[in-house]
Coordinates of C-alpha atoms and ligand atoms in Angstrom, one line a residue:
M19 CA -32.2 3.9 15.3
Q20 CA -33.8 5.6 18.3
Q21 CA -32.9 2.9 20.8
K22 CA -29.2 3.3 21.0
I23 CA -28.2 0.0 19.0
P24 CA -24.7 0.6 17.3
Y25 CA -24.7 0.2 13.6
I26 CA -22.9 -2.7 12.6
A27 CA -22.2 -3.5 8.9
I28 CA -23.4 -7.0 8.6
S29 CA -22.9 -9.1 5.7
L30 CA -26.1 -9.8 3.9
I31 CA -24.6 -12.0 1.5
Y32 CA -26.5 -15.0 2.8
W33 CA -29.9 -14.0 3.4
K34 CA -31.5 -16.9 1.7
C35 CA -32.7 -18.7 4.6
I36 CA -36.0 -20.6 5.6
M37 CA -37.8 -19.1 8.3
C38 CA -38.0 -21.0 11.6
G39 CA -38.2 -20.7 15.1
I40 CA -35.4 -21.9 17.3
V41 CA -35.0 -22.0 21.1
G42 CA -32.3 -23.4 23.4
Y43 CA -32.1 -23.4 27.1
I44 CA -29.3 -24.1 30.0
G45 CA -29.8 -23.6 33.5
N46 CA -31.4 -25.1 36.6
K47 CA -35.1 -25.3 35.5
N48 CA -36.6 -28.1 33.6
A49 CA -35.3 -27.2 30.2
T50 CA -37.9 -29.3 28.5
E51 CA -40.6 -26.9 29.9
V52 CA -38.8 -23.8 29.1
V53 CA -38.1 -24.6 25.4
M54 CA -41.6 -26.1 24.8
N55 CA -42.9 -22.7 26.3
G56 CA -40.3 -20.7 24.0
L57 CA -41.7 -22.8 20.8
K58 CA -45.1 -21.5 21.5
R59 CA -43.8 -17.9 21.3
V60 CA -41.9 -18.7 18.0
E61 CA -44.4 -20.8 16.3
Y62 CA -45.4 -17.9 14.0
R63 CA -42.0 -18.3 12.5
G64 CA -43.1 -21.6 11.0
Y65 CA -45.7 -24.2 11.9
D66 CA -45.1 -27.1 9.5
S67 CA -43.3 -29.4 12.1
A68 CA -41.6 -29.1 15.5
G69 CA -39.1 -31.0 17.6
I70 CA -36.9 -31.0 20.8
A71 CA -33.9 -32.4 21.8
M72 CA -32.7 -32.7 25.5
F73 CA -29.9 -34.3 27.3
E74 CA -31.4 -36.9 30.0
N75 CA -30.3 -40.2 31.3
N76 CA -26.8 -39.8 30.0
K77 CA -27.8 -39.5 26.4
L78 CA -29.7 -37.2 23.8
N79 CA -33.5 -37.7 23.6
V80 CA -34.9 -36.3 20.3
I81 CA -38.5 -35.9 19.8
K82 CA -40.1 -34.5 16.7
K83 CA -43.4 -34.4 15.0
S84 CA -44.8 -33.0 11.8
G85 CA -48.0 -30.5 11.8
R86 CA -48.6 -27.7 14.2
L87 CA -46.6 -27.4 17.5
E88 CA -49.8 -28.7 19.2
E89 CA -48.9 -32.2 17.7
L90 CA -45.5 -32.0 19.4
I91 CA -47.0 -30.7 22.6
G92 CA -49.2 -33.7 22.7
I93 CA -46.2 -36.2 22.8
V94 CA -44.1 -34.2 25.2
D95 CA -45.1 -34.6 28.8
T96 CA -42.7 -31.9 30.2
N97 CA -43.3 -33.3 33.7
L98 CA -41.8 -36.5 32.6
H99 CA -38.5 -34.9 31.4
H100 CA -35.9 -33.8 34.0
S101 CA -33.1 -32.2 31.9
N102 CA -31.4 -28.8 32.5
I103 CA -30.4 -28.5 28.9
A104 CA -32.7 -28.7 25.9
I105 CA -33.0 -27.3 22.1
G106 CA -36.1 -26.9 20.1
H107 CA -37.3 -26.0 16.6
T108 CA -40.5 -25.0 14.6
R109 CA -40.2 -25.4 11.0
W110 CA -41.3 -23.7 7.9
A111 CA -40.3 -25.8 5.0
T112 CA -39.3 -24.6 1.7
H113 CA -38.1 -27.7 0.3
G114 CA -38.3 -31.0 1.7
L115 CA -41.8 -32.5 3.0
P116 CA -42.9 -31.3 6.3
N117 CA -42.8 -34.6 7.7
D118 CA -41.5 -36.2 11.1
T119 CA -38.3 -37.1 9.5
N120 CA -37.4 -33.7 8.1
A121 CA -38.5 -32.1 11.3
H122 CA -35.5 -30.6 13.5
P123 CA -33.4 -31.4 15.6
H124 CA -31.3 -33.4 13.2
T125 CA -28.5 -35.6 14.4
D126 CA -25.2 -37.1 13.4
N127 CA -24.8 -40.8 12.7
S128 CA -24.0 -41.6 16.3
G129 CA -27.0 -39.8 17.6
N130 CA -24.6 -37.8 20.0
I131 CA -24.9 -34.5 18.2
A132 CA -28.1 -32.7 17.7
I133 CA -28.6 -29.5 15.9
I134 CA -31.5 -27.0 15.3
H135 CA -30.9 -24.6 12.3
N136 CA -32.8 -21.6 10.7
G137 CA -31.2 -21.2 7.4
I138 CA -29.9 -23.0 4.3
I139 CA -26.7 -24.6 3.9
E140 CA -25.9 -23.8 0.0
N141 CA -22.8 -26.3 -0.3
Y142 CA -24.7 -29.2 1.5
R143 CA -24.4 -31.2 -1.8
S144 CA -21.0 -31.3 -2.1
L145 CA -20.2 -31.8 1.7
K146 CA -22.7 -34.8 1.7
K147 CA -20.8 -36.3 -1.3
I148 CA -17.4 -36.0 0.7
L149 CA -18.9 -37.3 3.9
T150 CA -20.7 -40.0 2.1
Q151 CA -17.1 -41.3 0.6
K152 CA -15.7 -41.0 4.1
G153 CA -18.5 -43.6 5.0
Y154 CA -21.1 -41.3 6.8
F155 CA -24.8 -41.9 6.0
F156 CA -27.7 -39.8 5.9
N157 CA -31.3 -40.5 6.9
T158 CA -33.0 -37.2 5.6
E159 CA -32.8 -35.1 2.6
T160 CA -32.2 -32.1 4.5
D161 CA -29.2 -29.8 4.5
T162 CA -29.3 -29.4 8.2
E163 CA -28.5 -33.1 8.7
V164 CA -25.6 -32.7 6.4
L165 CA -24.3 -30.2 8.7
A166 CA -24.7 -32.2 12.0
V167 CA -22.7 -35.1 10.2
F168 CA -20.0 -32.6 9.0
I169 CA -19.7 -31.1 12.6
A170 CA -19.3 -34.8 13.8
S171 CA -16.9 -35.8 11.1
I172 CA -14.4 -32.9 12.4
Y173 CA -14.9 -33.9 15.9
D174 CA -14.4 -37.6 15.1
E175 CA -10.9 -36.7 13.7
Q176 CA -9.8 -34.4 16.5
K177 CA -7.0 -35.5 18.8
E178 CA -8.0 -33.1 21.4
K179 CA -11.8 -33.2 21.5
D180 CA -13.4 -29.9 21.5
M181 CA -17.0 -29.5 20.4
S182 CA -17.1 -25.6 20.0
E183 CA -14.0 -25.8 17.9
A184 CA -15.7 -28.6 15.7
V185 CA -18.6 -26.2 15.1
R186 CA -16.4 -23.2 14.5
I187 CA -14.3 -25.3 12.0
A188 CA -17.4 -26.5 10.3
L189 CA -19.1 -23.2 9.9
S190 CA -16.2 -21.4 8.5
E191 CA -16.3 -24.0 5.6
V192 CA -20.1 -23.9 5.0
A193 CA -21.7 -21.4 2.4
G194 CA -25.1 -20.2 3.2
A195 CA -27.3 -18.8 6.2
F196 CA -27.6 -20.1 9.7
G197 CA -28.8 -19.6 13.0
L198 CA -27.5 -22.7 14.8
V199 CA -27.8 -24.3 18.1
V200 CA -25.9 -27.5 18.9
L201 CA -26.3 -30.0 21.7
S202 CA -23.9 -32.5 22.1
A203 CA -23.8 -35.8 24.4
Y204 CA -20.1 -35.6 24.4
E205 CA -20.1 -32.3 26.1
P206 CA -23.6 -32.1 27.6
D207 CA -22.6 -29.0 29.9
K208 CA -22.9 -26.7 27.0
I209 CA -24.9 -25.1 24.1
I210 CA -23.0 -24.0 21.1
C211 CA -24.7 -21.4 18.9
A212 CA -23.8 -19.3 16.0
R213 CA -25.1 -17.0 13.3
R214 CA -24.8 -15.8 10.0
G215 CA -27.7 -14.2 8.1
S216 CA -30.5 -15.6 10.5
P217 CA -31.7 -14.2 13.8
L218 CA -30.2 -15.3 17.2
I219 CA -30.3 -13.6 20.5
L220 CA -29.1 -14.7 23.8
G221 CA -31.1 -14.1 27.0
I222 CA -28.9 -13.7 30.0
G223 CA -30.4 -14.9 33.4
D224 CA -28.8 -15.9 36.8
N225 CA -27.0 -19.0 36.0
E226 CA -29.2 -19.7 33.2
Y227 CA -29.4 -18.7 29.5
I228 CA -31.9 -19.0 26.7
V229 CA -30.8 -18.7 23.0
A230 CA -33.8 -18.1 20.5
S231 CA -34.7 -16.6 17.3
D232 CA -36.9 -14.0 18.8
Q233 CA -36.8 -12.2 22.2
T234 CA -40.4 -13.3 22.8
A235 CA -39.3 -16.7 23.8
I236 CA -37.1 -15.2 26.4
V237 CA -38.9 -12.5 28.1
A238 CA -40.9 -14.9 30.4
Y239 CA -37.8 -16.0 32.0
M240 CA -35.3 -13.1 31.7
D241 CA -35.1 -9.6 30.5
K242 CA -31.5 -9.1 29.4
V243 CA -30.2 -10.0 26.0
I244 CA -27.4 -9.5 23.7
F245 CA -27.5 -9.8 20.0
P246 CA -24.6 -11.7 18.1
D247 CA -23.8 -10.5 14.9
D248 CA -23.0 -12.2 11.8
N249 CA -20.1 -14.9 11.9
E250 CA -20.3 -15.0 15.6
M251 CA -20.7 -17.8 17.9
L252 CA -21.4 -18.5 21.6
V253 CA -20.3 -21.1 24.0
I254 CA -22.7 -21.3 26.8
T255 CA -22.6 -23.0 30.0
K256 CA -24.7 -22.7 33.2
S257 CA -21.9 -20.5 34.7
G258 CA -21.4 -18.0 32.0
Y259 CA -20.8 -17.7 28.1
I260 CA -18.1 -16.9 25.7
E261 CA -18.8 -14.9 22.6
K262 CA -16.4 -14.9 19.7
T263 CA -16.1 -14.5 16.0
F264 CA -15.4 -17.6 13.8
D265 CA -11.9 -16.3 13.5
N266 CA -11.6 -16.8 17.4
V267 CA -11.6 -13.2 18.2
A268 CA -13.4 -12.6 21.6
I269 CA -16.3 -10.2 21.7
D270 CA -17.7 -8.5 24.9
K271 CA -21.2 -7.0 24.4
E272 CA -23.0 -5.0 26.8
P273 CA -26.4 -6.8 27.4
T274 CA -29.7 -4.6 26.9
K275 CA -32.8 -4.7 28.4
I276 CA -36.1 -6.3 26.6
E277 CA -38.4 -3.4 25.8
F278 CA -41.5 -5.0 26.3
E279 CA -43.5 -7.0 29.0
L280 CA -44.4 -10.6 29.1
A281 CA -48.1 -9.5 29.4
Q282 CA -47.9 -8.0 25.8
L283 CA -47.7 -11.5 24.4
E284 CA -50.7 -12.7 25.7
K285 CA -54.1 -12.4 24.2
G286 CA -55.5 -10.3 27.1
G287 CA -58.9 -11.7 27.1
Y288 CA -59.3 -11.5 23.1
E289 CA -59.9 -14.6 21.0
H290 CA -57.1 -13.8 18.5
F291 CA -54.0 -11.8 18.8
M292 CA -55.2 -9.8 15.4
L293 CA -58.2 -8.5 17.4
K294 CA -56.0 -7.5 20.3
E295 CA -53.6 -5.7 18.1
I296 CA -56.4 -3.9 16.2
M297 CA -57.8 -2.9 19.7
E298 CA -54.3 -1.7 20.8
Q299 CA -54.0 1.0 18.1
A300 CA -54.9 4.1 20.2
E301 CA -52.0 3.1 22.6
T302 CA -49.7 2.0 19.7
I303 CA -50.0 5.5 17.9
E304 CA -49.7 7.3 21.4
N305 CA -46.4 5.4 21.7
A306 CA -45.4 6.2 18.0
I307 CA -45.6 9.9 18.8
R308 CA -44.6 10.1 22.5
G309 CA -41.7 12.6 22.9
R310 CA -41.6 13.6 19.0
I311 CA -44.2 16.3 18.8
L312 CA -43.2 19.7 19.8
L313 CA -46.5 21.5 19.8
D314 CA -45.3 25.0 20.7
S315 CA -43.2 25.3 17.7
G316 CA -44.9 22.9 15.2
D317 CA -41.6 20.8 14.9
V318 CA -41.2 17.1 15.0
K319 CA -38.3 15.4 16.9
L320 CA -36.9 12.1 15.7
G321 CA -34.0 11.4 17.8
G322 CA -32.8 8.3 15.8
L323 CA -32.5 10.5 12.7
R324 CA -30.5 13.4 14.4
E325 CA -27.2 12.4 13.0
V326 CA -28.5 12.2 9.3
T327 CA -30.7 15.6 9.6
D328 CA -28.3 17.3 7.1
K329 CA -28.2 14.5 4.6
L330 CA -32.2 14.3 4.7
R331 CA -32.4 18.0 4.2
D332 CA -30.0 17.8 1.2
A333 CA -31.8 14.7 -0.3
H334 CA -32.5 15.1 -4.0
R335 CA -34.6 12.1 -3.6
I336 CA -35.9 9.5 -1.1
I337 CA -36.5 5.8 -1.8
L338 CA -38.9 4.3 0.3
T339 CA -38.8 0.2 0.2
G340 CA -40.5 -2.7 2.0
C341 CA -42.8 -5.8 1.5
G342 CA -46.4 -6.4 1.8
T343 CA -48.1 -4.1 4.3
S344 CA -44.8 -2.3 4.8
W345 CA -44.8 -1.5 1.2
H346 CA -48.4 -0.1 1.5
S347 CA -47.1 2.1 4.0
A348 CA -44.2 3.2 1.9
L349 CA -46.7 4.0 -1.0
L350 CA -48.6 6.3 1.5
G351 CA -45.1 7.6 2.7
E352 CA -44.5 8.9 -1.0
Y353 CA -47.8 10.6 -1.0
L354 CA -47.1 12.2 2.3
I355 CA -43.4 13.4 1.8
E356 CA -43.9 14.6 -1.7
S357 CA -46.9 16.6 -0.8
L358 CA -45.7 17.9 2.6
A359 CA -41.9 18.3 1.8
G360 CA -41.7 18.6 -1.9
I361 CA -39.0 15.9 -2.0
P362 CA -39.2 13.4 -4.9
V363 CA -39.9 10.0 -3.5
E364 CA -39.9 6.4 -5.3
V365 CA -41.5 3.5 -3.7
E366 CA -39.7 0.1 -4.5
Y367 CA -41.0 -3.3 -3.6
A368 CA -37.9 -4.6 -1.8
S369 CA -38.3 -8.0 -3.5
E370 CA -37.8 -6.4 -6.9
F371 CA -35.2 -3.7 -6.0
R372 CA -32.0 -5.4 -6.1
Y373 CA -32.9 -7.7 -9.1
R374 CA -33.6 -4.6 -11.4
N375 CA -30.2 -2.9 -11.2
P376 CA -31.8 0.2 -9.7
V377 CA -30.0 3.7 -10.4
L378 CA -29.0 5.0 -7.2
Y379 CA -27.0 8.1 -6.4
K380 CA -24.6 9.0 -3.6
G381 CA -26.9 11.5 -2.2
D382 CA -30.1 9.2 -2.2
I383 CA -31.6 8.3 1.0
V384 CA -33.2 4.8 1.2
I385 CA -35.5 4.1 3.8
A386 CA -36.4 0.6 4.5
I387 CA -39.6 -0.2 6.3
S388 CA -40.4 -3.4 8.3
Q389 CA -42.4 -4.7 11.3
S390 CA -40.1 -7.5 11.9
G391 CA -37.0 -6.2 11.1
E392 CA -36.0 -9.5 9.5
T393 CA -37.4 -9.6 6.3
A394 CA -34.8 -11.2 3.8
D395 CA -36.1 -9.2 0.7
T396 CA -35.9 -6.0 2.6
L397 CA -32.4 -6.6 4.0
E398 CA -31.2 -7.6 0.3
A399 CA -32.5 -4.3 -0.7
I400 CA -30.6 -2.5 2.2
R401 CA -27.6 -4.4 1.0
E402 CA -28.0 -3.2 -2.7
A403 CA -28.5 0.6 -1.6
K404 CA -25.4 0.4 0.7
R405 CA -23.3 -1.2 -2.0
K406 CA -24.3 1.7 -4.3
G407 CA -23.5 4.3 -1.5
C408 CA -26.6 5.3 -0.3
V409 CA -27.4 6.5 3.3
V410 CA -30.0 3.4 4.5
L411 CA -32.4 4.5 7.3
G412 CA -35.0 2.1 8.7
I413 CA -38.5 2.4 10.1
V414 CA -38.8 -0.6 12.1
N415 CA -40.8 -2.1 15.2
V416 CA -38.5 -4.8 16.4
V417 CA -35.7 -3.3 18.5
G418 CA -32.5 -4.8 17.7
S419 CA -33.6 -6.7 14.8
S420 CA -31.3 -7.3 11.7
I421 CA -32.9 -4.4 9.8
A422 CA -32.4 -2.1 12.9
R423 CA -28.8 -2.9 12.9
A424 CA -28.1 -2.9 9.2
T425 CA -29.5 0.6 8.6
D426 CA -27.3 3.8 9.4
A427 CA -30.0 5.3 11.7
G428 CA -33.8 5.2 11.9
V429 CA -37.1 5.3 13.6
Y430 CA -38.6 2.5 16.2
L431 CA -42.3 2.3 16.1
H432 CA -42.6 1.4 19.7
A433 CA -45.9 -0.8 18.9
G434 CA -45.1 -3.6 21.0
P435 CA -44.9 -7.2 19.8
E436 CA -47.2 -7.9 16.9
I437 CA -48.0 -11.5 16.9
G438 CA -50.9 -12.1 14.3
V439 CA -49.6 -12.8 10.9
A440 CA -51.7 -10.1 9.4
S441 CA -50.2 -6.8 10.2
T442 CA -52.4 -4.2 11.8
K443 CA -50.8 -2.0 14.6
A444 CA -47.5 -1.9 13.0
F445 CA -49.0 -0.5 9.8
T446 CA -50.7 2.5 11.5
S447 CA -47.6 3.0 13.5
Q448 CA -45.6 3.1 10.2
V449 CA -47.8 5.6 8.5
T450 CA -47.8 7.7 11.7
A451 CA -43.8 7.5 11.8
L452 CA -43.9 8.5 8.1
L453 CA -46.2 11.3 8.4
L454 CA -44.2 12.7 11.4
L455 CA -40.9 12.3 9.1
A456 CA -42.9 14.2 6.3
I457 CA -43.7 17.0 8.8
L458 CA -40.1 17.2 9.9
L459 CA -38.8 17.5 6.3
G460 CA -41.6 19.8 5.6
R461 CA -40.6 22.3 8.3
M462 CA -37.1 22.3 6.7
K463 CA -38.7 23.4 3.6
S464 CA -42.1 24.9 3.1
I465 CA -44.4 24.2 6.1
S466 CA -44.9 27.2 8.3
A467 CA -44.9 26.9 12.0
P468 CA -48.6 27.5 12.4
D469 CA -49.2 24.8 9.8
G470 CA -46.7 22.5 11.6
I471 CA -48.8 23.2 14.9
E472 CA -52.1 22.4 13.2
Y473 CA -50.9 18.9 11.8
L474 CA -49.4 18.1 15.1
K475 CA -52.5 19.0 17.1
E476 CA -54.5 16.8 14.9
I477 CA -52.0 14.2 15.1
K478 CA -52.2 14.2 18.9
Q479 CA -56.0 13.6 18.7
L480 CA -55.7 10.4 16.7
P481 CA -55.8 8.0 19.7
E482 CA -58.8 9.8 20.9
K483 CA -60.5 9.2 17.5
I484 CA -59.3 5.6 17.3
N485 CA -61.0 4.6 20.5
L486 CA -64.3 6.2 19.0
I487 CA -63.9 4.1 15.9
L488 CA -63.2 0.8 18.2
K489 CA -65.9 1.5 20.7
D490 CA -68.6 -0.1 18.8
T491 CA -67.7 -2.7 16.0
S492 CA -71.3 -4.4 15.8
G493 CA -72.0 -2.6 12.5
I494 CA -68.8 -3.9 11.0
Q495 CA -69.7 -7.3 12.2
Q496 CA -73.0 -7.3 10.7
I497 CA -71.7 -6.4 7.5
A498 CA -69.1 -9.0 7.7
K499 CA -72.0 -11.7 8.1
R500 CA -73.8 -10.2 5.2
Y501 CA -70.8 -10.6 2.8
A502 CA -68.7 -13.6 4.2
S503 CA -70.2 -15.7 1.4
A504 CA -68.9 -13.5 -1.3
K505 CA -66.2 -14.7 -3.2
N506 CA -64.6 -11.7 -4.5
F507 CA -64.2 -8.2 -3.1
L508 CA -63.1 -4.9 -4.5
Y509 CA -61.5 -2.1 -2.4
L510 CA -61.3 1.4 -4.1
G511 CA -59.7 4.6 -2.7
R512 CA -57.9 7.8 -4.2
G513 CA -55.2 9.9 -3.1
Y514 CA -54.0 9.0 0.4
N515 CA -56.6 6.5 0.6
Y516 CA -55.5 4.5 -2.4
P517 CA -52.7 2.9 -0.4
I518 CA -55.5 2.0 2.2
A519 CA -57.6 0.2 -0.5
L520 CA -54.6 -1.9 -1.3
E521 CA -54.1 -2.8 2.5
G522 CA -57.7 -3.6 3.2
A523 CA -57.5 -5.9 0.3
L524 CA -54.6 -7.5 1.4
K525 CA -56.1 -8.0 4.9
L526 CA -58.9 -9.8 3.6
K527 CA -57.0 -12.0 1.3
E528 CA -54.7 -13.3 3.8
I529 CA -56.7 -14.0 6.6
S530 CA -59.9 -15.0 4.8
Y531 CA -58.4 -16.5 1.7
L532 CA -61.1 -14.7 -0.4
H533 CA -60.1 -13.0 -3.3
A534 CA -59.7 -9.0 -2.9
E535 CA -58.3 -6.4 -5.1
G536 CA -57.5 -2.9 -4.2
Y537 CA -57.6 -0.2 -7.1
P538 CA -57.4 3.6 -7.3
A539 CA -60.9 4.0 -7.8
A540 CA -60.6 6.2 -11.1
E541 CA -59.0 3.3 -12.7
M542 CA -62.1 1.2 -12.3
K543 CA -63.3 2.5 -15.8
H544 CA -60.0 1.5 -17.3
G545 CA -61.0 -2.4 -16.9
P546 CA -62.1 -3.7 -13.5
L547 CA -65.3 -2.3 -13.9
A548 CA -66.2 -5.1 -16.2
L549 CA -65.9 -7.4 -12.8
I550 CA -69.0 -5.6 -11.3
D551 CA -72.2 -7.5 -10.9
D552 CA -74.5 -7.9 -8.0
D553 CA -72.3 -10.5 -6.3
M554 CA -69.4 -8.0 -5.9
P555 CA -69.1 -6.2 -2.7
V556 CA -67.0 -2.9 -3.3
V557 CA -65.5 -1.1 -0.3
V558 CA -64.9 2.4 -1.1
I559 CA -63.1 5.0 1.1
A560 CA -65.2 8.0 0.6
T561 CA -64.0 10.4 3.3
K562 CA -64.4 14.2 3.5
D563 CA -61.5 15.6 1.5
S564 CA -61.1 17.4 -1.9
I565 CA -61.6 14.4 -4.1
F566 CA -65.0 13.3 -2.4
E567 CA -67.1 14.3 -5.5
K568 CA -64.8 12.1 -7.9
I569 CA -65.2 9.3 -5.5
C570 CA -69.1 9.6 -5.7
S571 CA -68.6 9.3 -9.5
N572 CA -66.9 6.0 -9.0
I573 CA -69.6 4.9 -6.7
E574 CA -72.3 5.7 -9.3
E575 CA -70.4 3.8 -11.9
V576 CA -70.3 0.5 -9.7
K577 CA -74.0 1.1 -8.5
A578 CA -75.2 1.4 -12.0
R579 CA -73.8 -2.1 -12.6
G580 CA -75.3 -3.8 -9.7
G581 CA -72.4 -3.6 -7.2
H582 CA -72.7 -3.2 -3.4
I583 CA -71.3 -0.6 -1.9
I584 CA -69.6 -0.3 1.7
A585 CA -68.5 3.1 2.3
I586 CA -66.3 4.3 4.8
A587 CA -67.6 7.9 5.8
T588 CA -66.6 10.9 7.7
A589 CA -69.1 11.3 10.7
G590 CA -71.0 14.5 10.5
F591 CA -70.1 15.3 6.7
E592 CA -72.7 17.0 4.8
G593 CA -71.7 15.0 1.6
N594 CA -72.9 11.9 3.5
G595 CA -76.4 12.4 2.0
F596 CA -75.4 11.3 -1.3
L597 CA -73.5 8.1 0.3
R598 CA -76.8 7.4 2.3
S599 CA -78.6 7.3 -1.1
K600 CA -76.3 5.0 -2.9
A601 CA -74.3 3.1 -0.3
D602 CA -75.7 -0.2 1.0
H603 CA -73.6 0.1 4.0
I604 CA -71.8 3.0 5.6
I605 CA -69.1 3.0 8.4
E606 CA -68.4 6.0 9.9
I607 CA -64.9 7.4 11.1
P608 CA -64.3 10.8 12.8
E609 CA -63.3 13.9 10.7
T610 CA -59.5 14.7 10.7
L611 CA -57.1 16.3 8.4
Y612 CA -56.9 14.7 4.8
E613 CA -53.4 13.5 5.6
L614 CA -54.4 11.8 8.6
T615 CA -57.6 10.1 7.1
P616 CA -55.8 7.0 6.1
I617 CA -54.9 6.2 9.6
L618 CA -58.5 6.3 10.7
A619 CA -59.9 4.7 7.5
M620 CA -57.8 1.6 8.0
I621 CA -59.3 0.7 11.2
P622 CA -62.6 -0.5 10.1
L623 CA -61.0 -2.2 7.0
Q624 CA -59.0 -4.3 9.4
L625 CA -62.0 -5.1 11.5
L626 CA -63.9 -5.9 8.5
A627 CA -61.2 -8.5 7.3
Y628 CA -61.1 -9.9 10.8
Y629 CA -64.9 -10.4 11.2
I630 CA -65.1 -12.0 7.8
A631 CA -62.3 -14.4 8.5
Y632 CA -64.0 -15.1 11.7
E633 CA -67.5 -16.0 10.0
L634 CA -65.5 -18.2 7.6
G635 CA -63.9 -20.0 10.8
R636 CA -60.4 -19.3 9.4
D637 CA -57.1 -19.7 11.6
I638 CA -56.8 -15.8 11.8
D639 CA -53.6 -15.6 13.7
N640 CA -51.7 -18.3 11.7
P641 CA -53.3 -18.3 8.1
R642 CA -52.4 -21.2 5.8
H643 CA -49.0 -20.7 3.9
L644 CA -47.9 -17.8 5.7
A645 CA -45.5 -17.0 8.4
K646 CA -45.1 -13.7 10.4
S647 CA -41.4 -13.3 9.6
V648 CA -40.4 -13.8 5.9
T649 CA -36.9 -14.6 6.0
V650 CA -36.8 -16.2 2.6
E651 CA -36.2 -14.6 -0.6
Ligands
AGP15 C1 -48.8 -8.1 6.4 O1 -50.2 -8.6 7.0 C2 -48.3 -9.4 5.9 N1 -48.2 -10.3 6.9 C3 -46.7 -9.1 5.2 O2 -47.3 -8.7 4.0 C4 -45.7 -8.4 5.9 O3 -46.2 -6.9 5.9 C5 -44.5 -8.3 4.9 O4 -44.0 -9.8 4.9 C6 -43.3 -7.4 5.5 O5 -42.8 -7.9 6.7 P1 -42.2 -6.9 7.8 O6 -42.9 -5.6 7.8 O7 -42.0 -7.7 9.0 O8 -41.0 -6.5 6.9

């Protein structure tokens, strides 16, 4: 990847984990406060229940509560707790009710060992049976409690007591995935943590440390981190830490600096992170292109791909894969790379990829696209591609994430932390990165230097044009008010704007809970046209391009059946006369090259979804049933 994160071939066998947020602190500060603050940062990873364990008054104190983190905050007064060591967890349940009992931390029978866990212990049933025969008992139905008891059973049998050794032995016998943090009253001067398959990062301060599933829980207190790899563990005291493998081989990693600032994790005056992230897009596109555009020669420089340039040039086929919004950018990537570079591209849902035995050849290049870099389905697709001998690249936002480290090389987006569950700025940055890649490949093939220069000049103007769209959102707000009561929406686009129709519909679905479908506009007549009546708003991307006339025919078809047209149009285009006569509402975006239009067209659709969800009073940043990072298959 662009930031020098060495490639490490991690085992992805165990990516079947639940997504939860974990935080642990040891140092001289009020640990309860640090952990509770950290939990607020990782709550996006799961919000069914939350809990904390601290060592105080010579014993472990465990407090946990079902519901949003707010519920836990309501019963944990950080001023009343004076501990320097604590661990905390936010849960996204896959099995087992999200109630107080199933919330983490889980303890062993004695209450002296507390653990928090992100993952699934696959052999927990057989372990539970053996432990029950030995006389241990269980209060919950969770796999995590079994792990706590299993560690305790090993510790109980040790002649020379050593908690980290008990954890190490236990973990070498469990099957499954874990990001695990252990706090024990037996050895209350240390936190022991380990990972296999689930993210875990160590923050390094002055005589203080934070372990967390995300750097966002660390950056308020320290800016140096290391990224343990699979099958590694850490034993952390106030004065230092030891990193080693489960085979007891010592590891020494150079800490890296966290790339973003604390301020980027705040709402900065906006009511929601989603709106803030939409509004940041001029800047994030600027970041995505910085240092990558060589205007004089019409070339693109993607430093993270330098090592694989030859392989890219010689590729007979590129396979783009990702999930959700990242899949939509992959689809757009297909259009861009095929048209600008003439290389055949296939697009795969990462979630389907490995289950359908795809035909992959050694010379194929697989590119995994992901904002979080932690999506389990995408990681599994990477594993499948590597198993079949492909070069695997990444287009990733989160630096040092599992996908960034599992790929051979790649491109970082530099979009900064994206907190809102609905992806916005990461999408436009992904498309920008794919556009740059398409031009880079195109320049190796058929794009001339003058054409390259023209593309790059236009790309450079994108931030300014994005700001023009964002300057006044009142028109979109009015449209949102008008249609918030609709039950169904259609989004239509053709060519480069077809993936934008899909993404516009996804945005609306996930934050407003309204039904929305994206379609290639010309497909309407093959079935979906039957849905149109005067209750149906139809959002059509009808920008100035070679297929504008075709889109106009599709608009006629919808209008003839009573549908309401919300058109995304190019400002100042003479063809808009037709739109003015047919469309109920027009949202204008600045003119640009056809290939770049999707980036601009996406922004009003993000705003439309946001304001409709706002009208409906939805929980925009944390929509029901969803989590930001989907680390479950
Ligand atoms: C986007 O709005 C969604 N929340 C979701 O589809 C997301 O894009 C998908 O889960 C993939 O995530 P990733 O980019 O972090 O891999």
